[in-house]
Amino acid sequence: MGNLIKVLTRDIDNNGGNFFLDFENAQPSLSETALWEEVNGVLLEARVVLQQLQEYRGAGDEIRQAIQSPGVQGVQEKAWSAVVPLVGKLKTFFVFSQKLEGSLRLLLGVLTSSGSSPTQQLEQKQALARQFAHILHFTLRFDELKMTNPAIQNDFSYYRRTISRMRINNLAADEGNEVNNELANRMSLFYASATPMLKTLSDATSKFVSDNPDLPIENTTDCLSTMASVCKVMLETPEYRTRFASEETVLFCLRVMVGVIILYDHVHPAGAFIKTSNIDMKGCIRVLKDQPPSSVEGLLNALRYTTKHLNDEATSKQIKTLLQPN
């Protein structure tokens, strides 16, 4: 049975921020059920995507042999046969990123609606806040796996080079497997990013703000900063942390915390690192650095390389030093 975790946020909205946020078992109210079920379908698919990405081994051997033996037709065919289904998986991952973007925008629409403070929104809509957290958790996990698997870009590059040669030589690729040129260009941009899912969600959050000019930007940034504070307090307070059912919950909170910081940094005009930020960045970084290095290096790299304002002049030297690679 999951634990109900008591969470204290900083007093961002003068409401104390003292509430329970159940990341494990929060269930939707009747009015939330339709949206919850729609997003839940995407989250179930996310598990399959992560499993496929974890099992992704690439066609490195076949590609090397094909490059070494350019005139041997059998070797070329073997490499092509190995790469085509892998590119099918890469296409699936890319298409899924667009579904995830859609779910994020739907949840933001509900969690940032006017009329309640950020703390009240998260407290009263815990099931949807939990789904928002799961989207961020998936995103950081996907990008961690992608960053440590160079085969993904190698396979796709080989696929594109081979398709180009086939077109030049008027050879028909298997139409059922081919990624058209426009889609291939978009996939190339996606996989060229060190953290493609996070970039997708950052861009989507920025677009959500620009597409909703009647919604104060503070509704979005305060929602994100409150979520970051929730995670930070759970992680640094022993009495809360001991209630976690498993060590995986620690990693869950760490990934969610980093994810909302990055989204905040892309949406807030001054970013997350400025002194007046609603996010206690020094505290968040220290919480990360208190964990085993092997479990958080990818998250620290996400803060170093996918945030927008870290290198601004307004960012304190102390924060820049804290984020320096060891």
Coordinates of C-alpha atoms in Angstrom, one line a residue:
M1 CA 0.0 0.0 0.0
G2 CA 1.4 3.3 -1.0
N3 CA 2.4 6.0 1.5
L4 CA 0.6 9.2 1.8
I5 CA 3.4 11.8 2.0
K6 CA 3.0 15.1 3.8
V7 CA 4.5 17.9 1.8
L8 CA 5.5 21.4 2.9
T9 CA 6.1 24.0 0.2
R10 CA 7.6 27.4 0.7
D11 CA 5.1 30.1 1.2
I12 CA 4.9 31.1 -2.4
D13 CA 1.2 32.0 -2.4
N14 CA 0.8 33.0 1.2
N15 CA -1.2 29.9 1.8
G16 CA 1.4 28.0 3.9
G17 CA 1.7 25.3 1.3
N18 CA 1.1 22.6 3.9
F19 CA -0.7 19.7 2.3
F20 CA -0.5 16.0 1.4
L21 CA 0.6 15.1 -2.2
D22 CA 0.2 11.5 -2.9
F23 CA 2.5 10.6 -5.9
E24 CA 1.5 6.9 -5.6
N25 CA -2.2 6.6 -5.1
A26 CA -4.0 9.9 -5.8
Q27 CA -7.2 9.1 -7.7
P28 CA -9.2 11.5 -9.9
S29 CA -12.5 13.1 -8.9
L30 CA -15.5 12.6 -11.1
S31 CA -14.9 15.8 -13.0
E32 CA -11.3 14.9 -13.6
T33 CA -11.9 11.3 -14.8
A34 CA -12.1 11.9 -18.6
L35 CA -8.9 13.9 -18.7
W36 CA -7.2 11.5 -16.3
E37 CA -8.1 8.5 -18.4
E38 CA -6.9 10.2 -21.6
V39 CA -3.5 11.0 -20.1
N40 CA -3.3 7.6 -18.4
G41 CA -3.5 6.0 -21.8
V42 CA -0.4 8.0 -22.8
L43 CA 1.4 7.1 -19.6
L44 CA 0.8 3.4 -20.1
E45 CA 2.3 3.8 -23.6
A46 CA 5.2 5.6 -22.0
R47 CA 6.1 2.4 -20.1
V48 CA 6.3 0.5 -23.4
V49 CA 8.5 3.2 -24.9
L50 CA 10.9 3.1 -22.0
Q51 CA 11.1 -0.7 -22.2
Q52 CA 11.9 -0.5 -25.9
L53 CA 14.5 2.1 -25.4
Q54 CA 16.2 0.1 -22.7
E55 CA 16.3 -2.8 -25.0
Y56 CA 17.6 -0.8 -28.0
R57 CA 20.9 -2.3 -29.0
G58 CA 21.6 -0.8 -32.4
A59 CA 23.1 -2.2 -35.6
G60 CA 26.7 -1.0 -35.0
D61 CA 28.3 -4.3 -36.1
E62 CA 26.3 -4.6 -39.3
I63 CA 26.9 -0.9 -40.2
R64 CA 30.7 -1.3 -39.6
Q65 CA 30.8 -4.3 -41.9
A66 CA 28.8 -2.5 -44.6
I67 CA 31.1 0.5 -44.5
Q68 CA 34.2 -1.8 -44.7
S69 CA 32.7 -3.8 -47.6
P70 CA 30.9 -1.2 -49.8
G71 CA 30.9 -3.5 -52.9
V72 CA 29.5 -6.7 -51.2
Q73 CA 25.8 -6.7 -51.8
G74 CA 25.0 -9.3 -49.2
V75 CA 26.7 -7.3 -46.4
Q76 CA 24.8 -4.2 -47.5
E77 CA 21.5 -6.0 -47.5
K78 CA 22.2 -7.4 -44.0
A79 CA 22.9 -3.9 -42.6
W80 CA 19.8 -2.5 -44.2
S81 CA 17.7 -5.3 -42.9
A82 CA 19.0 -4.6 -39.4
V83 CA 18.6 -0.8 -39.5
V84 CA 15.1 -0.6 -41.0
P85 CA 13.2 -2.0 -38.0
L86 CA 15.3 0.0 -35.6
V87 CA 14.3 3.2 -37.5
G88 CA 10.7 2.1 -37.1
K89 CA 11.2 2.1 -33.3
L90 CA 12.9 5.6 -33.5
K91 CA 9.8 6.8 -35.5
T92 CA 7.6 5.4 -32.7
F93 CA 9.5 7.2 -30.0
F94 CA 9.3 10.5 -32.0
V95 CA 5.6 10.2 -32.6
F96 CA 5.1 9.4 -28.9
S97 CA 6.9 12.6 -28.0
Q98 CA 4.1 14.5 -29.8
K99 CA 1.4 12.6 -27.8
L100 CA 3.3 13.4 -24.6
E101 CA 3.4 17.1 -25.6
G102 CA -0.4 17.0 -26.0
S103 CA -0.9 15.5 -22.6
L104 CA 1.3 18.1 -21.0
R105 CA -0.6 20.9 -22.5
L106 CA -3.9 19.4 -21.3
L107 CA -2.7 19.1 -17.8
L108 CA -1.2 22.6 -17.7
G109 CA -4.5 23.9 -18.9
V110 CA -6.2 22.5 -15.8
L111 CA -3.4 23.0 -13.2
T112 CA -2.8 26.7 -14.1
S113 CA -6.4 27.8 -14.4
S114 CA -7.3 31.0 -12.6
G115 CA -9.2 31.1 -9.4
S116 CA -6.9 29.2 -7.0
S117 CA -3.4 29.5 -5.8
P118 CA -0.7 27.1 -7.1
T119 CA -0.7 25.2 -3.8
Q120 CA -4.5 24.9 -3.9
Q121 CA -4.4 23.7 -7.5
L122 CA -1.9 20.9 -6.7
E123 CA -3.6 20.0 -3.4
Q124 CA -7.1 19.9 -4.9
K125 CA -6.1 18.2 -8.2
Q126 CA -3.7 15.6 -6.8
A127 CA -4.4 12.9 -9.4
L128 CA -3.6 15.3 -12.2
A129 CA -0.6 16.7 -10.4
R130 CA 0.6 13.1 -10.1
Q131 CA 0.2 12.5 -13.8
F132 CA 2.1 15.7 -14.5
A133 CA 4.9 14.4 -12.3
H134 CA 4.8 11.0 -14.1
I135 CA 5.2 12.8 -17.5
L136 CA 8.3 14.6 -16.2
H137 CA 9.7 11.4 -14.6
F138 CA 9.3 9.6 -18.0
T139 CA 10.9 12.5 -19.8
L140 CA 14.1 12.6 -17.7
R141 CA 14.3 8.8 -17.8
F142 CA 14.0 8.7 -21.6
D143 CA 16.7 11.3 -22.0
E144 CA 19.0 9.6 -19.6
L145 CA 18.8 6.4 -21.6
K146 CA 19.1 8.2 -24.9
M147 CA 22.2 10.1 -23.8
T148 CA 24.0 6.9 -23.0
N149 CA 23.1 5.1 -26.3
P150 CA 25.1 6.6 -29.3
A151 CA 23.7 3.8 -31.5
I152 CA 20.4 5.8 -31.9
Q153 CA 22.0 8.6 -33.9
N154 CA 24.4 6.3 -35.7
D155 CA 21.6 4.0 -36.9
F156 CA 19.5 6.9 -38.1
S157 CA 22.4 8.6 -39.8
Y158 CA 23.2 5.4 -41.7
Y159 CA 19.6 5.0 -42.6
R160 CA 19.4 8.5 -44.1
R161 CA 22.7 8.1 -46.0
T162 CA 21.5 4.8 -47.4
I163 CA 18.1 6.2 -48.4
S164 CA 19.9 9.1 -50.2
R165 CA 22.0 6.7 -52.2
M166 CA 18.9 4.7 -53.1
R167 CA 17.2 7.8 -54.4
I168 CA 20.2 8.9 -56.4
N169 CA 20.4 5.4 -57.9
N170 CA 16.7 5.2 -58.4
L171 CA 16.4 2.2 -56.2
A172 CA 13.0 1.9 -54.4
A173 CA 13.2 1.5 -50.6
D174 CA 10.6 -0.6 -49.0
E175 CA 7.7 1.9 -48.9
G176 CA 6.2 0.3 -45.8
N177 CA 9.3 1.1 -43.8
E178 CA 10.4 4.3 -45.2
V179 CA 10.3 7.5 -43.2
N180 CA 9.5 10.3 -45.6
N181 CA 11.9 13.2 -46.0
E182 CA 9.9 15.7 -44.0
L183 CA 9.5 13.3 -41.1
A184 CA 13.1 12.3 -41.3
N185 CA 14.2 16.0 -41.0
R186 CA 12.0 16.4 -37.9
M187 CA 13.3 13.2 -36.4
S188 CA 16.9 14.3 -37.1
L189 CA 16.3 17.6 -35.2
F190 CA 14.7 15.6 -32.3
Y191 CA 17.5 13.1 -31.9
A192 CA 20.2 15.7 -32.4
S193 CA 19.2 17.2 -29.0
A194 CA 21.1 15.8 -26.0
T195 CA 17.7 15.7 -24.2
P196 CA 15.1 15.4 -26.9
M197 CA 12.0 14.8 -24.7
L198 CA 12.9 17.6 -22.3
K199 CA 13.4 20.0 -25.2
T200 CA 10.0 18.9 -26.6
L201 CA 8.2 19.6 -23.3
S202 CA 10.1 22.9 -22.7
D203 CA 9.1 24.1 -26.2
A204 CA 5.5 22.9 -25.5
T205 CA 5.4 24.8 -22.2
S206 CA 6.6 28.0 -23.7
K207 CA 4.1 27.6 -26.5
F208 CA 1.3 27.0 -24.0
V209 CA 2.1 30.3 -22.4
S210 CA 2.3 32.2 -25.7
D211 CA -0.9 30.5 -27.0
N212 CA -2.8 31.6 -23.8
P213 CA -2.2 35.4 -23.6
D214 CA -5.2 35.9 -21.3
L215 CA -3.7 33.5 -18.7
P216 CA -1.1 35.3 -16.5
I217 CA 2.3 33.7 -17.0
E218 CA 2.6 33.6 -13.2
N219 CA -0.1 30.9 -13.2
T220 CA 2.3 28.6 -15.1
T221 CA 5.6 29.6 -13.4
D222 CA 4.1 29.4 -9.9
C223 CA 2.7 26.0 -10.6
L224 CA 6.1 24.8 -11.7
S225 CA 8.0 26.4 -8.8
T226 CA 5.5 25.0 -6.3
M227 CA 6.0 21.5 -7.7
A228 CA 9.8 21.9 -7.5
S229 CA 9.5 23.0 -3.8
V230 CA 7.2 20.0 -3.0
C231 CA 9.8 17.6 -4.4
K232 CA 12.8 19.4 -2.7
V233 CA 11.1 19.4 0.7
M234 CA 10.2 15.7 0.4
L235 CA 13.8 14.8 -0.4
E236 CA 15.5 16.9 2.2
T237 CA 13.2 16.2 5.2
P238 CA 14.1 12.8 6.8
E239 CA 10.6 12.3 8.3
Y240 CA 9.0 12.5 4.9
R241 CA 11.8 10.6 3.0
T242 CA 11.5 7.6 5.4
R243 CA 7.9 7.2 4.3
F244 CA 8.9 6.5 0.7
A245 CA 7.9 2.9 -0.1
S246 CA 11.1 2.4 -2.1
E247 CA 14.3 4.0 -3.2
E248 CA 12.7 4.5 -6.6
T249 CA 10.5 7.2 -5.1
V250 CA 13.6 9.2 -4.4
L251 CA 14.7 9.0 -8.0
F252 CA 11.1 9.9 -9.1
C253 CA 11.1 13.1 -7.0
L254 CA 14.6 14.0 -8.2
R255 CA 13.6 13.7 -11.8
V256 CA 10.4 15.6 -11.3
M257 CA 12.2 18.4 -9.5
V258 CA 14.8 18.8 -12.3
G259 CA 12.1 18.6 -14.9
V260 CA 10.0 21.4 -13.5
I261 CA 13.1 23.6 -12.9
I262 CA 14.0 23.3 -16.6
L263 CA 10.4 24.1 -17.7
Y264 CA 10.3 27.0 -15.3
D265 CA 13.7 28.3 -16.7
H266 CA 12.4 28.2 -20.2
V267 CA 9.0 29.9 -19.4
H268 CA 9.9 32.6 -16.9
P269 CA 11.4 35.7 -18.5
A270 CA 14.2 35.9 -16.0
G271 CA 14.6 32.1 -15.5
A272 CA 15.1 29.9 -12.5
F273 CA 18.6 31.0 -11.4
I274 CA 18.0 34.7 -10.6
K275 CA 18.0 35.6 -6.9
T276 CA 14.3 36.5 -6.9
S277 CA 13.3 33.2 -8.4
N278 CA 10.6 31.3 -6.6
I279 CA 12.7 28.2 -6.8
D280 CA 15.5 27.7 -4.2
M281 CA 18.1 26.7 -6.7
K282 CA 20.9 26.3 -4.3
G283 CA 18.8 24.1 -2.1
C284 CA 17.7 22.0 -5.1
I285 CA 21.3 21.5 -6.4
R286 CA 22.5 20.5 -2.9
V287 CA 19.7 17.9 -2.7
L288 CA 20.9 16.5 -6.0
K289 CA 24.5 16.5 -4.8
D290 CA 23.6 14.7 -1.6
Q291 CA 22.6 11.6 -3.7
P292 CA 25.0 8.9 -5.0
P293 CA 26.7 10.6 -8.0
S294 CA 25.9 7.7 -10.4
S295 CA 22.2 8.3 -9.9
V296 CA 22.1 12.1 -10.5
E297 CA 24.9 12.9 -13.0
G298 CA 22.4 12.8 -15.8
L299 CA 20.1 15.1 -13.9
L300 CA 22.9 17.6 -13.1
N301 CA 23.9 17.5 -16.8
A302 CA 20.3 18.3 -17.7
L303 CA 20.5 21.4 -15.5
R304 CA 23.9 22.3 -17.0
Y305 CA 23.1 21.9 -20.6
T306 CA 19.3 22.2 -21.2
T307 CA 18.4 25.2 -19.1
K308 CA 18.2 28.6 -20.8
H309 CA 19.5 31.1 -18.2
L310 CA 22.3 29.3 -16.3
N311 CA 25.0 31.2 -18.0
D312 CA 23.3 34.6 -17.7
E313 CA 25.2 37.4 -15.9
A314 CA 22.4 37.5 -13.3
T315 CA 23.1 33.9 -12.2
S316 CA 25.2 34.0 -9.0
K317 CA 28.8 32.6 -9.2
Q318 CA 27.9 30.3 -6.3
I319 CA 25.2 28.5 -8.4
K320 CA 27.5 28.3 -11.4
T321 CA 30.2 26.8 -9.1
L322 CA 27.8 24.3 -7.6
L323 CA 26.9 23.1 -11.1
Q324 CA 30.5 22.8 -12.3
P325 CA 31.3 19.2 -13.3
N326 CA 33.7 17.6 -10.8

